């Protein structure tokens, strides 16, 4: 063999080893996510649905739980996709020839984007509808009972649903783009129909993020306030407990020795006062907030809550500022429009003007907005009923949660790039969405996000800050009510 043949074989062998290495890394990453999601779902499922007398229902629920675990793992992978790509690009840029990070390359990251896109399509279009129909199925009338009969009924229902959705998408495409080429392209099921359908689902997910994220950003302050110990600058719980006990002891002595006082006593009124003081003391001693304040250290009681509020305010303000700057860039530079990246060359240039520090800020903002969107999603009246309960969540409710979380998470990369939170261009089929090239949609989306977020913060945050300052200084216990804030009851003063 000639030297050229040996060189070709060496290149092919190297490519083969790279593909095998990428497959192993992708499998390990997905297996880790799958295990974490399985542990999470087992904490919320109803144990009675898996220990029923009917073994058939228990088997069906176990199969559906595995499908939900797969979908939730894909959703978690979609959340980590863009941050992992940004950090990976900065690592390759900082350590281009490090031996221990040779496994991290553009081909691996591009492959992860394609896998997340493929599994998202598979979960949303096939697995989750199959899981729902499989849970509700009972088998065809006259057929043998068992899991196989349910599978047959579920497959038939899924085929009918596929035909229905295909017809709806075909009609919608004909209305939007009424030409023969666009209608015939829908017959290409894998190359056009599935990406087109996923583009519609992703657009709905982006719209859902537009509504839920500003609501979640406003709710994050109250949710964080419930988790932390709020400072009470002019309040001492130990002193209040001591005063209540002292007053109760004084009234008890009056009841035991009524002749010691030269004024006539209304014994019924004194008994009611004693009972009120006992109730107040029990509430103070047994309230969870009181116990939390006792266990908290001095810096947690006085600095933890203000620093957390300041941190949330900085992140929210920074997000709105970045979106406002991106709106101006859209009006000036066409390069600010979101677009797809066809190549796999990473580690060539940083996608942040601040370098690695800017990349870290981008990752923090992406995670913050994702958490805020989930908080806003479960806080909205329409989806509040989907909130999972510990060891008391029905299987159909688990399916609904997995579908909604996958829709939100799969739209996160497009959402982040559309708002200009990162300059990292979309990889794979994520950059093929037609509406990403529409200037008016992108511009109005950015303007709507900035406006809704600012409105929610002005309406919610300022009122909450005023209320917390009034409670912190004890002004809510004054004889005269503060304008705009009624006096708190004795029960709610210590919450």
PDB file of N, CA and C in Angstrom, residues 178-250:
ATOM      1  N   UNK A 178     -49.420  29.837   0.206  1.00  0.00           N
ATOM      2  CA  UNK A 178     -50.281  29.125  -0.738  1.00  0.00           C
ATOM      3  C   UNK A 178     -49.573  28.949  -2.082  1.00  0.00           C
ATOM      4  N   UNK A 179     -48.684  27.958  -2.130  1.00  0.00           N
ATOM      5  CA  UNK A 179     -48.085  27.580  -3.398  1.00  0.00           C
ATOM      6  C   UNK A 179     -47.854  26.077  -3.413  1.00  0.00           C
ATOM      7  N   UNK A 180     -47.727  25.536  -4.565  1.00  0.00           N
ATOM      8  CA  UNK A 180     -47.640  24.083  -4.717  1.00  0.00           C
ATOM      9  C   UNK A 180     -46.373  23.522  -4.099  1.00  0.00           C
ATOM     10  N   UNK A 181     -45.266  24.251  -4.181  1.00  0.00           N
ATOM     11  CA  UNK A 181     -43.998  23.739  -3.653  1.00  0.00           C
ATOM     12  C   UNK A 181     -44.056  23.563  -2.142  1.00  0.00           C
ATOM     13  N   UNK A 182     -44.666  24.518  -1.431  1.00  0.00           N
ATOM     14  CA  UNK A 182     -44.731  24.419   0.025  1.00  0.00           C
ATOM     15  C   UNK A 182     -45.630  23.269   0.458  1.00  0.00           C
ATOM     16  N   UNK A 183     -46.727  23.032  -0.290  1.00  0.00           N
ATOM     17  CA  UNK A 183     -47.608  21.929   0.074  1.00  0.00           C
ATOM     18  C   UNK A 183     -46.966  20.581  -0.215  1.00  0.00           C
ATOM     19  N   UNK A 184     -46.256  20.497  -1.333  1.00  0.00           N
ATOM     20  CA  UNK A 184     -45.603  19.228  -1.650  1.00  0.00           C
ATOM     21  C   UNK A 184     -44.436  18.938  -0.714  1.00  0.00           C
ATOM     22  N   UNK A 185     -43.830  19.967  -0.167  1.00  0.00           N
ATOM     23  CA  UNK A 185     -42.704  19.736   0.738  1.00  0.00           C
ATOM     24  C   UNK A 185     -43.160  19.063   2.022  1.00  0.00           C
ATOM     25  N   UNK A 186     -44.440  19.207   2.365  1.00  0.00           N
ATOM     26  CA  UNK A 186     -44.942  18.555   3.570  1.00  0.00           C
ATOM     27  C   UNK A 186     -44.968  17.041   3.427  1.00  0.00           C
ATOM     28  N   UNK A 187     -44.945  16.528   2.198  1.00  0.00           N
ATOM     29  CA  UNK A 187     -44.904  15.088   2.016  1.00  0.00           C
ATOM     30  C   UNK A 187     -43.553  14.514   2.433  1.00  0.00           C
ATOM     31  N   UNK A 188     -42.542  15.356   2.491  1.00  0.00           N
ATOM     32  CA  UNK A 188     -41.244  14.923   3.005  1.00  0.00           C
ATOM     33  C   UNK A 188     -41.342  14.927   4.529  1.00  0.00           C
ATOM     34  N   UNK A 189     -41.742  13.802   5.090  1.00  0.00           N
ATOM     35  CA  UNK A 189     -42.116  13.734   6.496  1.00  0.00           C
ATOM     36  C   UNK A 189     -40.942  14.078   7.397  1.00  0.00           C
ATOM     37  N   UNK A 190     -39.779  13.552   7.142  1.00  0.00           N
ATOM     38  CA  UNK A 190     -38.648  13.693   8.068  1.00  0.00           C
ATOM     39  C   UNK A 190     -37.912  15.007   7.887  1.00  0.00           C
ATOM     40  N   UNK A 191     -37.732  15.445   6.647  1.00  0.00           N
ATOM     41  CA  UNK A 191     -36.905  16.617   6.391  1.00  0.00           C
ATOM     42  C   UNK A 191     -37.669  17.922   6.546  1.00  0.00           C
ATOM     43  N   UNK A 192     -39.005  17.886   6.349  1.00  0.00           N
ATOM     44  CA  UNK A 192     -39.729  19.155   6.401  1.00  0.00           C
ATOM     45  C   UNK A 192     -40.882  19.136   7.400  1.00  0.00           C
ATOM     46  N   UNK A 193     -41.688  18.054   7.398  1.00  0.00           N
ATOM     47  CA  UNK A 193     -42.894  18.063   8.212  1.00  0.00           C
ATOM     48  C   UNK A 193     -42.574  18.146   9.705  1.00  0.00           C
ATOM     49  N   UNK A 194     -41.703  17.252  10.200  1.00  0.00           N
ATOM     50  CA  UNK A 194     -41.377  17.261  11.624  1.00  0.00           C
ATOM     51  C   UNK A 194     -40.700  18.565  12.059  1.00  0.00           C
ATOM     52  N   UNK A 195     -39.683  19.073  11.297  1.00  0.00           N
ATOM     53  CA  UNK A 195     -39.126  20.380  11.692  1.00  0.00           C
ATOM     54  C   UNK A 195     -40.150  21.514  11.643  1.00  0.00           C
ATOM     55  N   UNK A 196     -41.068  21.463  10.667  1.00  0.00           N
ATOM     56  CA  UNK A 196     -42.091  22.513  10.574  1.00  0.00           C
ATOM     57  C   UNK A 196     -43.040  22.445  11.772  1.00  0.00           C
ATOM     58  N   UNK A 197     -43.449  21.212  12.128  1.00  0.00           N
ATOM     59  CA  UNK A 197     -44.329  21.045  13.281  1.00  0.00           C
ATOM     60  C   UNK A 197     -43.623  21.463  14.568  1.00  0.00           C
ATOM     61  N   UNK A 198     -42.353  21.083  14.688  1.00  0.00           N
ATOM     62  CA  UNK A 198     -41.596  21.476  15.881  1.00  0.00           C
ATOM     63  C   UNK A 198     -41.364  22.981  15.921  1.00  0.00           C
ATOM     64  N   UNK A 199     -41.256  23.604  14.750  1.00  0.00           N
ATOM     65  CA  UNK A 199     -41.126  25.060  14.703  1.00  0.00           C
ATOM     66  C   UNK A 199     -42.379  25.727  15.253  1.00  0.00           C
ATOM     67  N   UNK A 200     -43.552  25.173  14.920  1.00  0.00           N
ATOM     68  CA  UNK A 200     -44.794  25.720  15.472  1.00  0.00           C
ATOM     69  C   UNK A 200     -44.856  25.528  16.986  1.00  0.00           C
ATOM     70  N   UNK A 201     -44.459  24.336  17.457  1.00  0.00           N
ATOM     71  CA  UNK A 201     -44.461  24.077  18.893  1.00  0.00           C
ATOM     72  C   UNK A 201     -43.464  24.990  19.602  1.00  0.00           C
ATOM     73  N   UNK A 202     -42.293  25.172  18.994  1.00  0.00           N
ATOM     74  CA  UNK A 202     -41.286  26.050  19.592  1.00  0.00           C
ATOM     75  C   UNK A 202     -41.772  27.497  19.645  1.00  0.00           C
ATOM     76  N   UNK A 203     -42.491  27.916  18.608  1.00  0.00           N
ATOM     77  CA  UNK A 203     -43.033  29.275  18.617  1.00  0.00           C
ATOM     78  C   UNK A 203     -44.048  29.449  19.743  1.00  0.00           C
ATOM     79  N   UNK A 204     -44.881  28.434  19.960  1.00  0.00           N
ATOM     80  CA  UNK A 204     -45.811  28.483  21.084  1.00  0.00           C
ATOM     81  C   UNK A 204     -45.062  28.501  22.414  1.00  0.00           C
ATOM     82  N   UNK A 205     -43.965  27.731  22.502  1.00  0.00           N
ATOM     83  CA  UNK A 205     -43.159  27.743  23.712  1.00  0.00           C
ATOM     84  C   UNK A 205     -42.522  29.096  23.962  1.00  0.00           C
ATOM     85  N   UNK A 206     -42.062  29.753  22.908  1.00  0.00           N
ATOM     86  CA  UNK A 206     -41.461  31.077  23.057  1.00  0.00           C
ATOM     87  C   UNK A 206     -42.514  32.094  23.507  1.00  0.00           C
ATOM     88  N   UNK A 207     -43.736  31.982  22.960  1.00  0.00           N
ATOM     89  CA  UNK A 207     -44.817  32.862  23.410  1.00  0.00           C
ATOM     90  C   UNK A 207     -45.179  32.592  24.872  1.00  0.00           C
ATOM     91  N   UNK A 208     -45.155  31.307  25.247  1.00  0.00           N
ATOM     92  CA  UNK A 208     -45.434  30.964  26.640  1.00  0.00           C
ATOM     93  C   UNK A 208     -44.358  31.529  27.572  1.00  0.00           C
ATOM     94  N   UNK A 209     -43.105  31.481  27.130  1.00  0.00           N
ATOM     95  CA  UNK A 209     -42.028  32.089  27.915  1.00  0.00           C
ATOM     96  C   UNK A 209     -42.191  33.599  28.013  1.00  0.00           C
ATOM     97  N   UNK A 210     -42.695  34.219  26.951  1.00  0.00           N
ATOM     98  CA  UNK A 210     -42.917  35.662  26.975  1.00  0.00           C
ATOM     99  C   UNK A 210     -43.938  36.053  28.034  1.00  0.00           C
ATOM    100  N   UNK A 211     -44.933  35.203  28.262  1.00  0.00           N
ATOM    101  CA  UNK A 211     -45.961  35.503  29.261  1.00  0.00           C
ATOM    102  C   UNK A 211     -45.500  35.108  30.664  1.00  0.00           C
ATOM    103  N   UNK A 212     -44.876  33.927  30.786  1.00  0.00           N
ATOM    104  CA  UNK A 212     -44.544  33.390  32.106  1.00  0.00           C
ATOM    105  C   UNK A 212     -43.315  34.041  32.729  1.00  0.00           C
ATOM    106  N   UNK A 213     -42.332  34.417  31.915  1.00  0.00           N
ATOM    107  CA  UNK A 213     -41.080  34.937  32.473  1.00  0.00           C
ATOM    108  C   UNK A 213     -41.261  36.265  33.194  1.00  0.00           C
ATOM    109  N   UNK A 214     -41.936  37.287  32.624  1.00  0.00           N
ATOM    110  CA  UNK A 214     -42.142  38.517  33.408  1.00  0.00           C
ATOM    111  C   UNK A 214     -42.939  38.276  34.689  1.00  0.00           C
ATOM    112  N   UNK A 215     -43.961  37.399  34.616  1.00  0.00           N
ATOM    113  CA  UNK A 215     -44.709  37.076  35.824  1.00  0.00           C
ATOM    114  C   UNK A 215     -43.830  36.379  36.858  1.00  0.00           C
ATOM    115  N   UNK A 216     -42.961  35.472  36.388  1.00  0.00           N
ATOM    116  CA  UNK A 216     -42.054  34.780  37.293  1.00  0.00           C
ATOM    117  C   UNK A 216     -40.999  35.693  37.886  1.00  0.00           C
ATOM    118  N   UNK A 217     -40.520  36.661  37.094  1.00  0.00           N
ATOM    119  CA  UNK A 217     -39.537  37.614  37.621  1.00  0.00           C
ATOM    120  C   UNK A 217     -40.116  38.430  38.777  1.00  0.00           C
ATOM    121  N   UNK A 218     -41.388  38.774  38.677  1.00  0.00           N
ATOM    122  CA  UNK A 218     -42.024  39.502  39.774  1.00  0.00           C
ATOM    123  C   UNK A 218     -42.299  38.590  40.961  1.00  0.00           C
ATOM    124  N   UNK A 219     -42.629  37.325  40.698  1.00  0.00           N
ATOM    125  CA  UNK A 219     -42.927  36.388  41.774  1.00  0.00           C
ATOM    126  C   UNK A 219     -41.681  35.887  42.488  1.00  0.00           C
ATOM    127  N   UNK A 220     -40.526  35.992  41.853  1.00  0.00           N
ATOM    128  CA  UNK A 220     -39.298  35.486  42.467  1.00  0.00           C
ATOM    129  C   UNK A 220     -38.990  36.184  43.784  1.00  0.00           C
ATOM    130  N   UNK A 221     -39.364  37.455  43.898  1.00  0.00           N
ATOM    131  CA  UNK A 221     -39.083  38.191  45.130  1.00  0.00           C
ATOM    132  C   UNK A 221     -39.900  37.642  46.293  1.00  0.00           C
ATOM    133  N   UNK A 222     -41.183  37.370  46.043  1.00  0.00           N
ATOM    134  CA  UNK A 222     -42.019  36.840  47.123  1.00  0.00           C
ATOM    135  C   UNK A 222     -41.663  35.398  47.447  1.00  0.00           C
ATOM    136  N   UNK A 223     -41.313  34.606  46.414  1.00  0.00           N
ATOM    137  CA  UNK A 223     -40.923  33.214  46.658  1.00  0.00           C
ATOM    138  C   UNK A 223     -39.632  33.160  47.466  1.00  0.00           C
ATOM    139  N   UNK A 224     -38.663  34.005  47.130  1.00  0.00           N
ATOM    140  CA  UNK A 224     -37.415  34.047  47.885  1.00  0.00           C
ATOM    141  C   UNK A 224     -37.653  34.534  49.309  1.00  0.00           C
ATOM    142  N   UNK A 225     -38.592  35.476  49.477  1.00  0.00           N
ATOM    143  CA  UNK A 225     -38.905  35.962  50.815  1.00  0.00           C
ATOM    144  C   UNK A 225     -39.489  34.898  51.718  1.00  0.00           C
ATOM    145  N   UNK A 226     -40.224  33.939  51.140  1.00  0.00           N
ATOM    146  CA  UNK A 226     -40.776  32.841  51.935  1.00  0.00           C
ATOM    147  C   UNK A 226     -39.700  31.847  52.366  1.00  0.00           C
ATOM    148  N   UNK A 227     -38.639  31.737  51.592  1.00  0.00           N
ATOM    149  CA  UNK A 227     -37.588  30.772  51.898  1.00  0.00           C
ATOM    150  C   UNK A 227     -36.561  31.323  52.884  1.00  0.00           C
ATOM    151  N   UNK A 228     -36.429  32.645  52.947  1.00  0.00           N
ATOM    152  CA  UNK A 228     -35.421  33.262  53.810  1.00  0.00           C
ATOM    153  C   UNK A 228     -36.068  33.895  55.028  1.00  0.00           C
ATOM    154  N   UNK A 229     -35.230  34.212  56.012  1.00  0.00           N
ATOM    155  CA  UNK A 229     -35.688  34.879  57.232  1.00  0.00           C
ATOM    156  C   UNK A 229     -35.674  36.384  56.996  1.00  0.00           C
ATOM    157  N   UNK A 230     -36.834  37.006  57.124  1.00  0.00           N
ATOM    158  CA  UNK A 230     -36.926  38.442  56.904  1.00  0.00           C
ATOM    159  C   UNK A 230     -36.452  39.205  58.141  1.00  0.00           C
ATOM    160  N   UNK A 231     -35.725  40.289  57.948  1.00  0.00           N
ATOM    161  CA  UNK A 231     -35.239  41.056  59.103  1.00  0.00           C
ATOM    162  C   UNK A 231     -36.359  41.832  59.777  1.00  0.00           C
ATOM    163  N   UNK A 232     -36.309  41.906  61.092  1.00  0.00           N
ATOM    164  CA  UNK A 232     -37.218  42.731  61.889  1.00  0.00           C
ATOM    165  C   UNK A 232     -36.352  43.637  62.759  1.00  0.00           C
ATOM    166  N   UNK A 233     -36.170  44.876  62.284  1.00  0.00           N
ATOM    167  CA  UNK A 233     -35.199  45.755  62.916  1.00  0.00           C
ATOM    168  C   UNK A 233     -35.626  46.196  64.311  1.00  0.00           C
ATOM    169  N   UNK A 234     -36.914  46.407  64.542  1.00  0.00           N
ATOM    170  CA  UNK A 234     -37.406  46.878  65.830  1.00  0.00           C
ATOM    171  C   UNK A 234     -38.256  45.814  66.521  1.00  0.00           C
ATOM    172  N   UNK A 235     -37.914  44.555  66.325  1.00  0.00           N
ATOM    173  CA  UNK A 235     -38.704  43.477  66.898  1.00  0.00           C
ATOM    174  C   UNK A 235     -37.779  42.451  67.535  1.00  0.00           C
ATOM    175  N   UNK A 236     -38.089  42.054  68.767  1.00  0.00           N
ATOM    176  CA  UNK A 236     -37.338  41.035  69.490  1.00  0.00           C
ATOM    177  C   UNK A 236     -38.333  39.964  69.935  1.00  0.00           C
ATOM    178  N   UNK A 237     -38.230  38.781  69.360  1.00  0.00           N
ATOM    179  CA  UNK A 237     -39.182  37.718  69.671  1.00  0.00           C
ATOM    180  C   UNK A 237     -39.076  37.265  71.119  1.00  0.00           C
ATOM    181  N   UNK A 238     -37.856  37.181  71.626  1.00  0.00           N
ATOM    182  CA  UNK A 238     -37.686  36.765  73.015  1.00  0.00           C
ATOM    183  C   UNK A 238     -38.340  37.765  73.968  1.00  0.00           C
ATOM    184  N   UNK A 239     -38.194  39.043  73.651  1.00  0.00           N
ATOM    185  CA  UNK A 239     -38.811  40.066  74.494  1.00  0.00           C
ATOM    186  C   UNK A 239     -40.330  39.987  74.437  1.00  0.00           C
ATOM    187  N   UNK A 240     -40.878  39.713  73.229  1.00  0.00           N
ATOM    188  CA  UNK A 240     -42.322  39.580  73.112  1.00  0.00           C
ATOM    189  C   UNK A 240     -42.835  38.378  73.901  1.00  0.00           C
ATOM    190  N   UNK A 241     -42.124  37.258  73.831  1.00  0.00           N
ATOM    191  CA  UNK A 241     -42.538  36.084  74.605  1.00  0.00           C
ATOM    192  C   UNK A 241     -42.465  36.368  76.106  1.00  0.00           C
ATOM    193  N   UNK A 242     -41.437  37.062  76.537  1.00  0.00           N
ATOM    194  CA  UNK A 242     -41.291  37.384  77.957  1.00  0.00           C
ATOM    195  C   UNK A 242     -42.407  38.324  78.418  1.00  0.00           C
ATOM    196  N   UNK A 243     -42.736  39.317  77.600  1.00  0.00           N
ATOM    197  CA  UNK A 243     -43.798  40.257  77.964  1.00  0.00           C
ATOM    198  C   UNK A 243     -45.160  39.562  78.036  1.00  0.00           C
ATOM    199  N   UNK A 244     -45.407  38.663  77.076  1.00  0.00           N
ATOM    200  CA  UNK A 244     -46.677  37.927  77.098  1.00  0.00           C
ATOM    201  C   UNK A 244     -46.783  37.063  78.343  1.00  0.00           C
ATOM    202  N   UNK A 245     -45.686  36.380  78.701  1.00  0.00           N
ATOM    203  CA  UNK A 245     -45.701  35.546  79.911  1.00  0.00           C
ATOM    204  C   UNK A 245     -45.860  36.392  81.169  1.00  0.00           C
ATOM    205  N   UNK A 246     -45.220  37.587  81.184  1.00  0.00           N
ATOM    206  CA  UNK A 246     -45.322  38.461  82.358  1.00  0.00           C
ATOM    207  C   UNK A 246     -46.758  38.977  82.523  1.00  0.00           C
ATOM    208  N   UNK A 247     -47.386  39.410  81.430  1.00  0.00           N
ATOM    209  CA  UNK A 247     -48.765  39.887  81.490  1.00  0.00           C
ATOM    210  C   UNK A 247     -49.713  38.767  81.900  1.00  0.00           C
ATOM    211  N   UNK A 248     -49.492  37.578  81.384  1.00  0.00           N
ATOM    212  CA  UNK A 248     -50.339  36.445  81.741  1.00  0.00           C
ATOM    213  C   UNK A 248     -50.205  36.115  83.225  1.00  0.00           C
ATOM    214  N   UNK A 249     -48.985  36.156  83.758  1.00  0.00           N
ATOM    215  CA  UNK A 249     -48.782  35.878  85.183  1.00  0.00           C
ATOM    216  C   UNK A 249     -49.455  36.932  86.051  1.00  0.00           C
ATOM    217  N   UNK A 250     -49.386  38.201  85.622  1.00  0.00           N
ATOM    218  CA  UNK A 250     -50.019  39.271  86.399  1.00  0.00           C
ATOM    219  C   UNK A 250     -51.534  39.091  86.441  1.00  0.00           C
TER     220      UNK A 250
END
